[in-house]
Coordinates of C-alpha atoms in Angstrom, one line a residue:
M2 CA 66.4 -23.6 -30.4
A3 CA 63.3 -21.5 -30.7
D4 CA 61.6 -23.7 -28.1
D5 CA 64.6 -23.3 -25.7
G6 CA 64.4 -19.5 -26.1
L7 CA 60.7 -19.5 -25.4
K8 CA 61.2 -21.8 -22.4
L9 CA 63.8 -19.4 -21.0
R10 CA 61.5 -16.3 -21.6
T11 CA 58.6 -18.2 -19.9
A12 CA 60.9 -19.1 -17.0
R13 CA 62.0 -15.5 -16.6
T14 CA 58.4 -14.3 -16.8
L15 CA 57.3 -16.9 -14.2
K16 CA 60.2 -15.8 -12.0
W17 CA 59.4 -12.1 -12.1
N18 CA 55.7 -12.8 -11.7
S19 CA 56.5 -14.8 -8.6
I20 CA 58.8 -12.1 -7.3
D21 CA 56.1 -9.5 -8.0
R22 CA 53.3 -11.4 -6.3
F23 CA 55.2 -12.8 -3.3
S24 CA 57.1 -9.6 -2.5
S25 CA 53.9 -7.7 -2.8
Q26 CA 52.1 -10.2 -0.6
I27 CA 54.9 -10.1 2.0
L28 CA 54.6 -6.4 2.2
Y29 CA 50.8 -6.7 2.2
A30 CA 51.1 -9.2 5.0
V31 CA 53.4 -7.0 7.1
V32 CA 51.1 -4.0 6.8
G33 CA 48.0 -6.2 7.3
V34 CA 49.4 -7.7 10.5
V35 CA 50.1 -4.3 12.0
L36 CA 46.7 -2.9 11.0
A37 CA 44.9 -6.1 12.2
N38 CA 46.5 -5.7 15.6
V39 CA 45.8 -1.9 15.8
L40 CA 42.3 -1.5 14.3
P41 CA 39.1 -3.0 15.7
K42 CA 37.2 -5.7 13.7
E43 CA 34.4 -3.2 13.0
D44 CA 36.7 -1.0 10.9
F45 CA 37.5 -3.9 8.6
G46 CA 33.8 -4.5 8.2
L47 CA 33.2 -0.9 7.2
V48 CA 35.9 -1.0 4.6
G49 CA 34.7 -4.4 3.4
V50 CA 31.4 -2.8 2.5
I51 CA 33.1 -0.2 0.4
L52 CA 35.3 -2.8 -1.3
M53 CA 32.3 -4.8 -2.3
F54 CA 30.9 -1.9 -4.4
Q55 CA 34.4 -0.9 -5.6
A56 CA 35.0 -4.4 -7.0
F57 CA 32.0 -3.9 -9.4
A58 CA 33.3 -0.5 -10.4
V59 CA 36.8 -1.7 -11.2
L60 CA 35.3 -4.6 -13.2
F61 CA 33.2 -2.2 -15.3
V62 CA 36.3 0.0 -15.9
D63 CA 38.3 -2.8 -17.4
S64 CA 35.3 -4.5 -19.1
G65 CA 37.5 -7.5 -20.1
F66 CA 39.6 -5.6 -22.6
G67 CA 42.7 -6.1 -20.6
T68 CA 42.5 -9.8 -21.1
A69 CA 41.6 -9.3 -24.7
L70 CA 44.8 -7.4 -25.2
L71 CA 46.8 -10.3 -23.6
Q72 CA 45.0 -12.8 -25.8
K73 CA 45.4 -10.9 -29.0
K74 CA 48.5 -12.1 -30.9
E75 CA 49.8 -8.7 -32.0
P76 CA 47.9 -5.7 -30.6
S77 CA 48.6 -2.4 -32.3
Q78 CA 49.1 1.1 -30.8
T79 CA 45.6 1.9 -31.9
D80 CA 44.3 -1.1 -29.9
Y81 CA 46.2 -0.1 -26.8
S82 CA 45.1 3.6 -27.1
T83 CA 41.5 2.7 -27.7
V84 CA 41.3 0.5 -24.6
F85 CA 43.0 3.2 -22.6
W86 CA 40.6 5.9 -23.5
F87 CA 37.6 3.6 -23.0
N88 CA 38.8 2.6 -19.5
T89 CA 39.4 6.2 -18.5
G90 CA 36.0 7.4 -19.8
V91 CA 34.1 4.6 -18.1
A92 CA 36.0 5.1 -14.8
T93 CA 35.2 8.8 -14.7
A94 CA 31.5 8.2 -15.4
I95 CA 31.2 5.5 -12.8
Y96 CA 32.9 7.6 -10.2
V97 CA 30.3 10.4 -10.7
I98 CA 27.5 7.9 -10.5
L99 CA 28.8 6.4 -7.2
W100 CA 29.5 9.8 -5.7
F101 CA 25.7 10.5 -5.8
C102 CA 24.8 7.0 -4.8
A103 CA 27.0 7.0 -1.7
P104 CA 24.3 8.0 0.7
S105 CA 21.9 5.3 -0.5
I106 CA 24.7 2.7 -0.3
A107 CA 25.5 3.7 3.3
A108 CA 21.9 3.7 4.3
L109 CA 21.6 0.0 3.4
F110 CA 24.0 -0.8 6.3
G111 CA 22.8 1.9 8.7
R112 CA 26.2 3.6 8.8
T113 CA 25.6 6.8 6.7
E114 CA 27.9 9.0 8.8
E115 CA 31.0 6.9 8.3
L116 CA 30.4 5.3 5.0
V117 CA 29.5 8.3 2.8
P118 CA 32.7 10.3 3.1
M119 CA 34.9 7.1 3.2
S120 CA 33.3 5.7 0.0
R121 CA 33.6 8.9 -1.9
V122 CA 37.4 8.9 -1.3
M123 CA 37.8 5.2 -1.7
F124 CA 36.1 5.2 -5.1
L125 CA 39.0 7.3 -6.4
T126 CA 41.0 4.0 -6.4
F127 CA 39.4 2.7 -9.6
I128 CA 40.1 5.9 -11.5
F129 CA 43.8 5.6 -10.7
T130 CA 43.6 1.9 -11.5
A131 CA 42.1 2.7 -14.9
L132 CA 45.0 4.9 -15.8
G133 CA 47.4 2.0 -15.3
I134 CA 45.5 -1.0 -16.9
V135 CA 46.9 -0.7 -20.4
Q136 CA 50.4 0.1 -19.2
T137 CA 50.4 -3.1 -17.2
N138 CA 49.0 -5.2 -20.0
Q139 CA 51.4 -3.8 -22.6
L140 CA 54.3 -4.8 -20.4
M141 CA 52.7 -8.2 -19.7
K142 CA 52.2 -8.8 -23.4
K143 CA 56.0 -8.3 -24.0
M144 CA 56.6 -10.6 -21.0
D145 CA 58.4 -7.7 -19.4
V146 CA 57.1 -8.3 -15.9
R147 CA 60.1 -6.7 -14.2
Q148 CA 58.7 -3.1 -14.6
V149 CA 55.3 -4.2 -13.2
A150 CA 57.0 -5.9 -10.2
I151 CA 58.9 -2.7 -9.4
A152 CA 55.8 -0.5 -9.7
N153 CA 53.9 -2.9 -7.3
L154 CA 56.8 -2.9 -4.9
V155 CA 57.2 0.9 -4.7
S156 CA 53.4 1.4 -4.3
Q157 CA 53.1 -1.3 -1.7
I158 CA 55.9 0.1 0.5
T159 CA 54.8 3.7 0.3
S160 CA 51.1 3.1 0.8
G161 CA 51.7 0.5 3.5
A162 CA 53.8 3.0 5.5
L163 CA 51.1 5.6 5.1
G164 CA 48.4 3.2 6.3
I165 CA 50.5 2.2 9.4
I166 CA 51.3 5.8 10.3
L167 CA 47.6 6.8 10.0
A168 CA 46.4 3.8 12.0
L169 CA 48.9 4.5 14.8
R170 CA 47.8 8.1 14.9
G171 CA 44.2 7.1 15.5
F172 CA 42.6 7.5 12.0
G173 CA 40.8 4.2 12.3
A174 CA 39.1 2.9 9.1
W175 CA 40.4 6.0 7.2
S176 CA 43.9 4.5 7.4
L177 CA 42.6 1.6 5.3
V178 CA 41.0 4.0 2.8
W179 CA 44.0 6.1 2.2
Q180 CA 46.3 3.1 2.0
S181 CA 44.1 1.7 -0.9
V182 CA 43.9 5.0 -2.7
S183 CA 47.6 5.9 -2.4
Q184 CA 48.6 2.5 -3.6
A185 CA 46.6 2.7 -6.8
A186 CA 47.8 6.3 -7.5
I187 CA 51.5 5.5 -6.9
K188 CA 51.4 2.3 -9.0
S189 CA 49.8 4.1 -12.0
G190 CA 52.1 7.1 -11.7
W191 CA 55.2 4.8 -11.6
L192 CA 54.1 2.9 -14.7
W193 CA 53.5 6.2 -16.6
L194 CA 57.0 7.4 -15.6
T195 CA 58.9 4.1 -16.4
G196 CA 56.7 1.9 -18.6
G197 CA 57.8 3.5 -21.9
W198 CA 54.3 3.6 -23.3
M199 CA 52.0 6.6 -23.9
P200 CA 48.5 6.7 -25.4
S201 CA 48.0 8.3 -28.8
A202 CA 45.1 10.5 -29.7
R203 CA 43.3 7.6 -31.4
F204 CA 40.1 5.8 -30.7
S205 CA 38.9 3.0 -33.0
S206 CA 35.4 1.7 -32.6
A207 CA 36.4 -1.1 -35.0
S208 CA 39.3 -2.1 -32.8
L209 CA 37.0 -2.1 -29.7
R210 CA 34.5 -4.3 -31.5
A211 CA 37.2 -6.7 -32.6
M212 CA 38.3 -7.2 -29.0
L213 CA 34.7 -7.3 -27.8
R214 CA 34.4 -11.0 -28.6
V215 CA 36.9 -12.0 -26.0
G216 CA 36.6 -8.9 -23.8
A217 CA 32.8 -9.2 -23.4
G218 CA 33.0 -12.9 -22.5
V219 CA 35.7 -12.2 -19.8
F220 CA 33.7 -9.2 -18.5
A221 CA 30.5 -11.2 -18.3
S222 CA 32.2 -14.0 -16.4
C223 CA 34.0 -11.7 -14.0
L224 CA 30.8 -9.8 -13.4
L225 CA 29.0 -13.0 -12.4
N226 CA 32.0 -14.0 -10.3
V227 CA 32.2 -10.7 -8.5
G228 CA 28.5 -10.7 -8.0
S229 CA 28.3 -14.2 -6.5
L230 CA 31.2 -13.6 -4.2
N231 CA 30.1 -10.2 -3.0
A232 CA 26.6 -11.6 -2.4
Y233 CA 28.2 -13.3 0.7
T234 CA 29.7 -10.0 1.9
F235 CA 26.4 -8.3 1.4
V236 CA 24.4 -10.9 3.2
I237 CA 26.8 -11.1 6.1
G238 CA 26.9 -7.3 6.4
I239 CA 23.1 -7.1 6.5
L240 CA 22.4 -10.1 8.8
Y241 CA 25.4 -9.9 11.2
P242 CA 27.3 -7.2 13.1
M243 CA 30.1 -5.2 11.4
A244 CA 32.6 -7.0 13.6
T245 CA 31.4 -10.4 12.2
L246 CA 31.8 -9.0 8.7
G247 CA 35.3 -7.9 9.7
V248 CA 36.2 -11.5 10.7
Y249 CA 34.9 -12.8 7.4
T250 CA 36.7 -10.2 5.3
Q251 CA 40.0 -10.9 7.2
A252 CA 39.7 -14.6 6.6
D253 CA 38.9 -14.0 3.0
K254 CA 41.7 -11.5 2.6
W255 CA 44.4 -13.7 4.1
S256 CA 43.3 -16.7 2.1
K257 CA 43.4 -14.8 -1.1
M258 CA 47.0 -13.8 -0.5
G259 CA 47.8 -17.4 -1.3
Y260 CA 45.5 -18.5 -4.1
A261 CA 44.8 -15.2 -5.8
S262 CA 48.6 -14.6 -6.1
L263 CA 49.1 -18.1 -7.6
S264 CA 46.2 -17.7 -10.0
Q265 CA 47.5 -14.4 -11.3
I266 CA 51.0 -15.7 -11.7
F267 CA 49.9 -18.7 -13.7
N268 CA 47.4 -16.7 -15.8
T269 CA 49.8 -13.9 -16.8
T270 CA 52.5 -16.4 -17.5
F271 CA 50.6 -19.1 -19.3
L272 CA 48.0 -17.2 -21.3
P273 CA 50.5 -15.3 -23.5
L274 CA 52.5 -18.5 -23.9
L275 CA 49.6 -20.8 -24.8
S276 CA 48.1 -18.2 -27.1
R277 CA 51.2 -18.5 -29.3
F278 CA 50.2 -22.1 -30.1
Q279 CA 46.5 -21.6 -31.0
E280 CA 47.0 -23.2 -34.4
E281 CA 49.6 -25.8 -33.5
K282 CA 47.9 -28.7 -31.9
E283 CA 50.9 -30.8 -30.7
R284 CA 52.8 -27.8 -29.3
F285 CA 49.7 -26.6 -27.6
V286 CA 49.1 -30.0 -25.9
R287 CA 52.7 -30.1 -24.7
A288 CA 52.6 -26.6 -23.4
M289 CA 49.2 -27.1 -21.7
R290 CA 50.2 -30.3 -20.0
K291 CA 53.4 -28.7 -18.8
S292 CA 51.5 -25.7 -17.5
N293 CA 49.0 -28.0 -15.7
R294 CA 51.8 -29.9 -14.0
V295 CA 53.6 -26.7 -12.9
T296 CA 50.3 -25.3 -11.5
A297 CA 49.7 -28.5 -9.5
F298 CA 53.4 -28.8 -8.4
I299 CA 53.2 -25.4 -6.8
A300 CA 49.6 -24.8 -5.9
C301 CA 48.9 -28.1 -4.1
P302 CA 51.7 -27.9 -1.5
V303 CA 51.2 -24.2 -0.9
S304 CA 47.5 -24.6 -0.1
G305 CA 48.2 -27.7 2.0
A306 CA 50.8 -25.8 4.0
L307 CA 48.5 -22.9 4.7
I308 CA 45.7 -25.2 5.9
V309 CA 48.0 -27.2 8.2
M310 CA 49.8 -24.1 9.7
A311 CA 46.7 -21.8 9.9
A312 CA 46.3 -21.9 13.7
P313 CA 50.0 -21.2 14.6
I314 CA 50.2 -18.5 11.9
F315 CA 47.2 -16.7 13.3
H316 CA 48.4 -17.1 16.9
L317 CA 51.9 -15.8 16.1
L318 CA 50.6 -12.8 14.1
F319 CA 47.5 -11.8 16.0
G320 CA 47.4 -13.6 19.3
S321 CA 43.8 -14.7 20.0
K322 CA 42.1 -11.6 18.5
W323 CA 41.2 -13.3 15.2
D324 CA 40.7 -16.9 16.3
E325 CA 37.2 -16.8 14.9
A326 CA 38.7 -16.4 11.4
I327 CA 40.9 -19.5 11.6
P328 CA 38.3 -22.2 10.5
L329 CA 37.0 -19.8 7.8
F330 CA 40.5 -19.2 6.6
Q331 CA 41.2 -23.0 6.3
I332 CA 38.0 -23.6 4.3
L333 CA 38.7 -20.7 2.0
V334 CA 42.2 -21.8 1.3
A335 CA 40.9 -25.3 0.3
R336 CA 38.4 -23.6 -1.9
G337 CA 41.2 -21.4 -3.2
L338 CA 43.1 -24.4 -4.5
L339 CA 40.0 -25.3 -6.5
I340 CA 39.9 -21.8 -7.8
V341 CA 43.5 -21.9 -9.0
L342 CA 42.9 -25.2 -10.8
I343 CA 39.7 -23.9 -12.3
A344 CA 41.5 -20.7 -13.5
Q345 CA 44.2 -22.8 -15.1
C346 CA 41.6 -24.7 -17.1
N347 CA 40.0 -21.4 -18.1
T348 CA 43.4 -20.0 -19.2
C349 CA 43.8 -23.0 -21.6
I350 CA 40.3 -22.4 -22.9
L351 CA 40.9 -18.6 -23.4
A352 CA 44.2 -19.3 -25.1
L353 CA 42.3 -21.0 -27.9
G354 CA 39.9 -18.0 -28.1
K355 CA 37.0 -20.0 -26.8
A356 CA 35.5 -17.1 -24.8
G357 CA 32.0 -18.5 -25.1
R358 CA 33.0 -21.7 -23.4
F359 CA 34.8 -19.7 -20.7
V360 CA 31.7 -17.7 -20.0
G361 CA 29.7 -20.9 -19.8
T362 CA 31.9 -22.3 -17.1
E363 CA 31.7 -19.0 -15.2
V364 CA 27.9 -19.0 -15.4
V365 CA 27.8 -22.5 -13.9
K366 CA 30.3 -21.5 -11.2
D367 CA 28.3 -18.4 -10.2
V368 CA 24.9 -20.1 -10.3
L369 CA 26.3 -22.8 -8.0
M370 CA 27.8 -20.1 -5.7
V371 CA 24.4 -18.3 -5.4
G372 CA 22.6 -21.6 -4.9
A373 CA 25.1 -22.6 -2.2
L374 CA 24.4 -19.2 -0.5
F375 CA 20.6 -19.9 -0.2
A376 CA 21.2 -23.5 0.7
S377 CA 23.6 -22.7 3.6
L378 CA 21.6 -19.7 5.0
P379 CA 19.3 -21.8 7.1
F380 CA 22.2 -23.2 9.1
G381 CA 22.6 -19.8 10.6
S382 CA 26.4 -19.4 10.7
V383 CA 29.1 -17.7 8.6
E384 CA 31.1 -21.0 8.7
A385 CA 28.2 -22.7 7.0
L386 CA 28.2 -20.0 4.3
V387 CA 31.9 -20.6 3.7
W388 CA 31.4 -24.4 3.4
G389 CA 28.8 -23.7 0.8
Q390 CA 31.4 -21.8 -1.2
F391 CA 33.7 -24.8 -1.0
F392 CA 31.2 -27.4 -2.2
A393 CA 30.0 -25.0 -5.0
S394 CA 33.6 -24.7 -6.2
L395 CA 34.1 -28.5 -6.1
L396 CA 31.1 -29.0 -8.3
T397 CA 32.3 -26.3 -10.6
Y398 CA 35.8 -27.8 -10.9
A399 CA 34.3 -31.1 -12.0
Y400 CA 32.3 -29.3 -14.7
V401 CA 35.3 -27.2 -15.9
I402 CA 37.4 -30.4 -16.3
Y403 CA 34.7 -31.8 -18.5
I404 CA 34.6 -28.6 -20.7
T405 CA 38.4 -28.4 -20.8
V406 CA 38.7 -31.9 -22.1
R407 CA 36.1 -31.2 -24.8
V408 CA 37.5 -27.9 -26.0
T409 CA 41.2 -28.5 -25.9
F410 CA 43.2 -31.4 -27.4
V411 CA 44.1 -33.0 -24.0
R412 CA 42.3 -36.2 -23.0
L413 CA 40.8 -36.7 -19.5
L414 CA 43.3 -39.4 -18.5
Q415 CA 46.1 -37.1 -19.5
Y416 CA 44.8 -34.3 -17.4
L417 CA 44.2 -36.5 -14.4
A418 CA 47.7 -38.0 -14.8
D419 CA 49.2 -34.5 -14.7
L420 CA 47.3 -33.4 -11.6
T421 CA 46.5 -36.4 -9.4
P422 CA 50.1 -37.3 -8.2
Y423 CA 50.5 -33.8 -6.7
L424 CA 47.1 -33.8 -5.0
L425 CA 47.7 -37.3 -3.4
L426 CA 51.2 -36.4 -2.3
T427 CA 50.0 -33.1 -0.8
A428 CA 47.3 -34.9 1.1
A429 CA 49.8 -37.4 2.5
V430 CA 52.3 -34.7 3.5
M431 CA 49.5 -32.7 5.2
A432 CA 48.5 -35.7 7.3
A433 CA 52.1 -36.3 8.3
A434 CA 52.9 -32.6 9.1
S435 CA 49.7 -32.1 11.0
L436 CA 50.9 -34.7 13.6
L437 CA 53.4 -32.1 14.8
G438 CA 50.4 -29.9 15.8
T439 CA 49.9 -32.0 18.9
L440 CA 53.3 -30.8 20.2
S441 CA 53.2 -28.0 22.8
L442 CA 55.5 -25.6 20.9
H443 CA 55.7 -21.8 20.5
P444 CA 53.7 -20.9 17.3
A445 CA 56.9 -19.9 15.5
M446 CA 58.6 -23.2 16.4
L447 CA 55.5 -25.1 15.3
I448 CA 55.4 -23.3 12.0
A449 CA 59.1 -24.0 11.3
A450 CA 58.7 -27.6 12.2
E451 CA 55.6 -28.2 10.1
F452 CA 57.0 -26.3 7.2
C453 CA 60.4 -28.0 7.2
A454 CA 59.0 -31.5 7.7
G455 CA 56.4 -31.0 4.9
A456 CA 58.8 -29.4 2.4
L457 CA 61.4 -32.1 2.9
L458 CA 58.9 -34.9 2.6
Y459 CA 57.3 -33.4 -0.5
I460 CA 60.7 -32.8 -2.3
A461 CA 62.1 -36.2 -1.2
V462 CA 59.1 -38.1 -2.6
L463 CA 59.2 -36.2 -5.9
Y464 CA 63.0 -36.7 -6.1
A465 CA 62.6 -40.4 -5.6
A466 CA 59.9 -40.5 -8.2
R467 CA 62.2 -38.7 -10.7
S468 CA 59.8 -35.8 -11.2
V469 CA 60.6 -33.9 -14.4
I470 CA 59.2 -30.6 -13.0
L471 CA 61.3 -30.9 -9.8
R472 CA 64.4 -31.6 -11.9
E473 CA 63.8 -28.7 -14.3
S474 CA 63.1 -26.3 -11.3
F475 CA 66.4 -27.2 -9.7
A476 CA 68.2 -27.0 -13.0
Y477 CA 66.8 -23.5 -13.6
L478 CA 67.6 -22.2 -10.1
L479 CA 71.1 -23.8 -10.2
G480 CA 71.7 -22.2 -13.6
R481 CA 70.7 -18.8 -12.3
F482 CA 73.0 -19.2 -9.3
R483 CA 76.0 -20.2 -11.4
R484 CA 75.5 -17.2 -13.8
K485 CA 75.5 -14.9 -10.8
S486 CA 78.6 -16.4 -9.1

């Protein structure tokens, strides 16, 4: 009975995580399509430069303590308050530092006049983000994802509308800046009004130190990850025109809409679940293998569909304006699938409190990423740089599988048995669906044909193979439908 209740809570959490991420991504896509058609490529390059530095700032603000709160079995009010005050203090200090550093940052790219004022406004985003980190994690810990989903939805709609209005009125790159700032401010404000949690006047250095073991490891790994990824943005921004950087950032942004959403859904769903079984080997193995199958069941076909339908999707949404981004997008989506699978392995490692091992895998990943950057630079193209990212991630995944098998209680053959069927089936479905690409159809018709053919074939094969995951998914959806009717 206890397992059934936990399974239901996990299903509900996964449902609301999915609603949250995919509704947000739909809104993000709608706004992104409008802005991509209105604004020139150069504007996206300018904002991409600011986002590169902002990514580091947000990382320092959280410092890994958000994940530490999720991983901790029963965090106290003192734990939450301590992390809140720490985040807020660090955010304020970093904003002041970046305010004075803005001219130097802009000078690196030779665009001082535009980048200095935009960056000083854009950097407000991570202060607003800091004010909502603990509220978000407190709700996630209770597996109450509904409130977070609503906050994201409200902030996306409002900030997206503002960005579109400003773009249509000729504000250029500033429309992207104000969209980002307003989204962070509205989300944090909504969580404060509806989240039901308020910080107390407590700060415990002992509590902070206790969470440092996990938090520091996560922070170090994320710092390496952000550094290695933004090295590509930095190099492209220095060596190529801003319009080329805009093409790369667009391909990267649209690819992340798929794999980053999936990775976050799985992490926020499975980390609290697996953490419950840290000291129960058999239950941990069952839960881990189930989470691995769910991840592969969803992530493989989603990634395959995006790769196959990339060209008609871009042509439908943007015409020929962003054709240069299509091959970059496809490679980044393939890499994104590897990132999702790597993140799932790391979730299992973190759930056991093995932060040191987690950091080790991240170090390997980022060393390989930087190595791939230097190895691909002589080829003289952005596409070569992106291929370097893919092969670096492939090598990382092989290493992470090795570490996961050593750290957890799951054997290599068990892991491969849970994953391989979905990978092979997805590859076969992609090959079949891509044959439709030879037809001379309107992009919308081609997308519909490829999607329907691929989805039907994928489900039919799993149904014929009596897939447990497919059966449980249908049972859950049918149960929800019956309760509502």
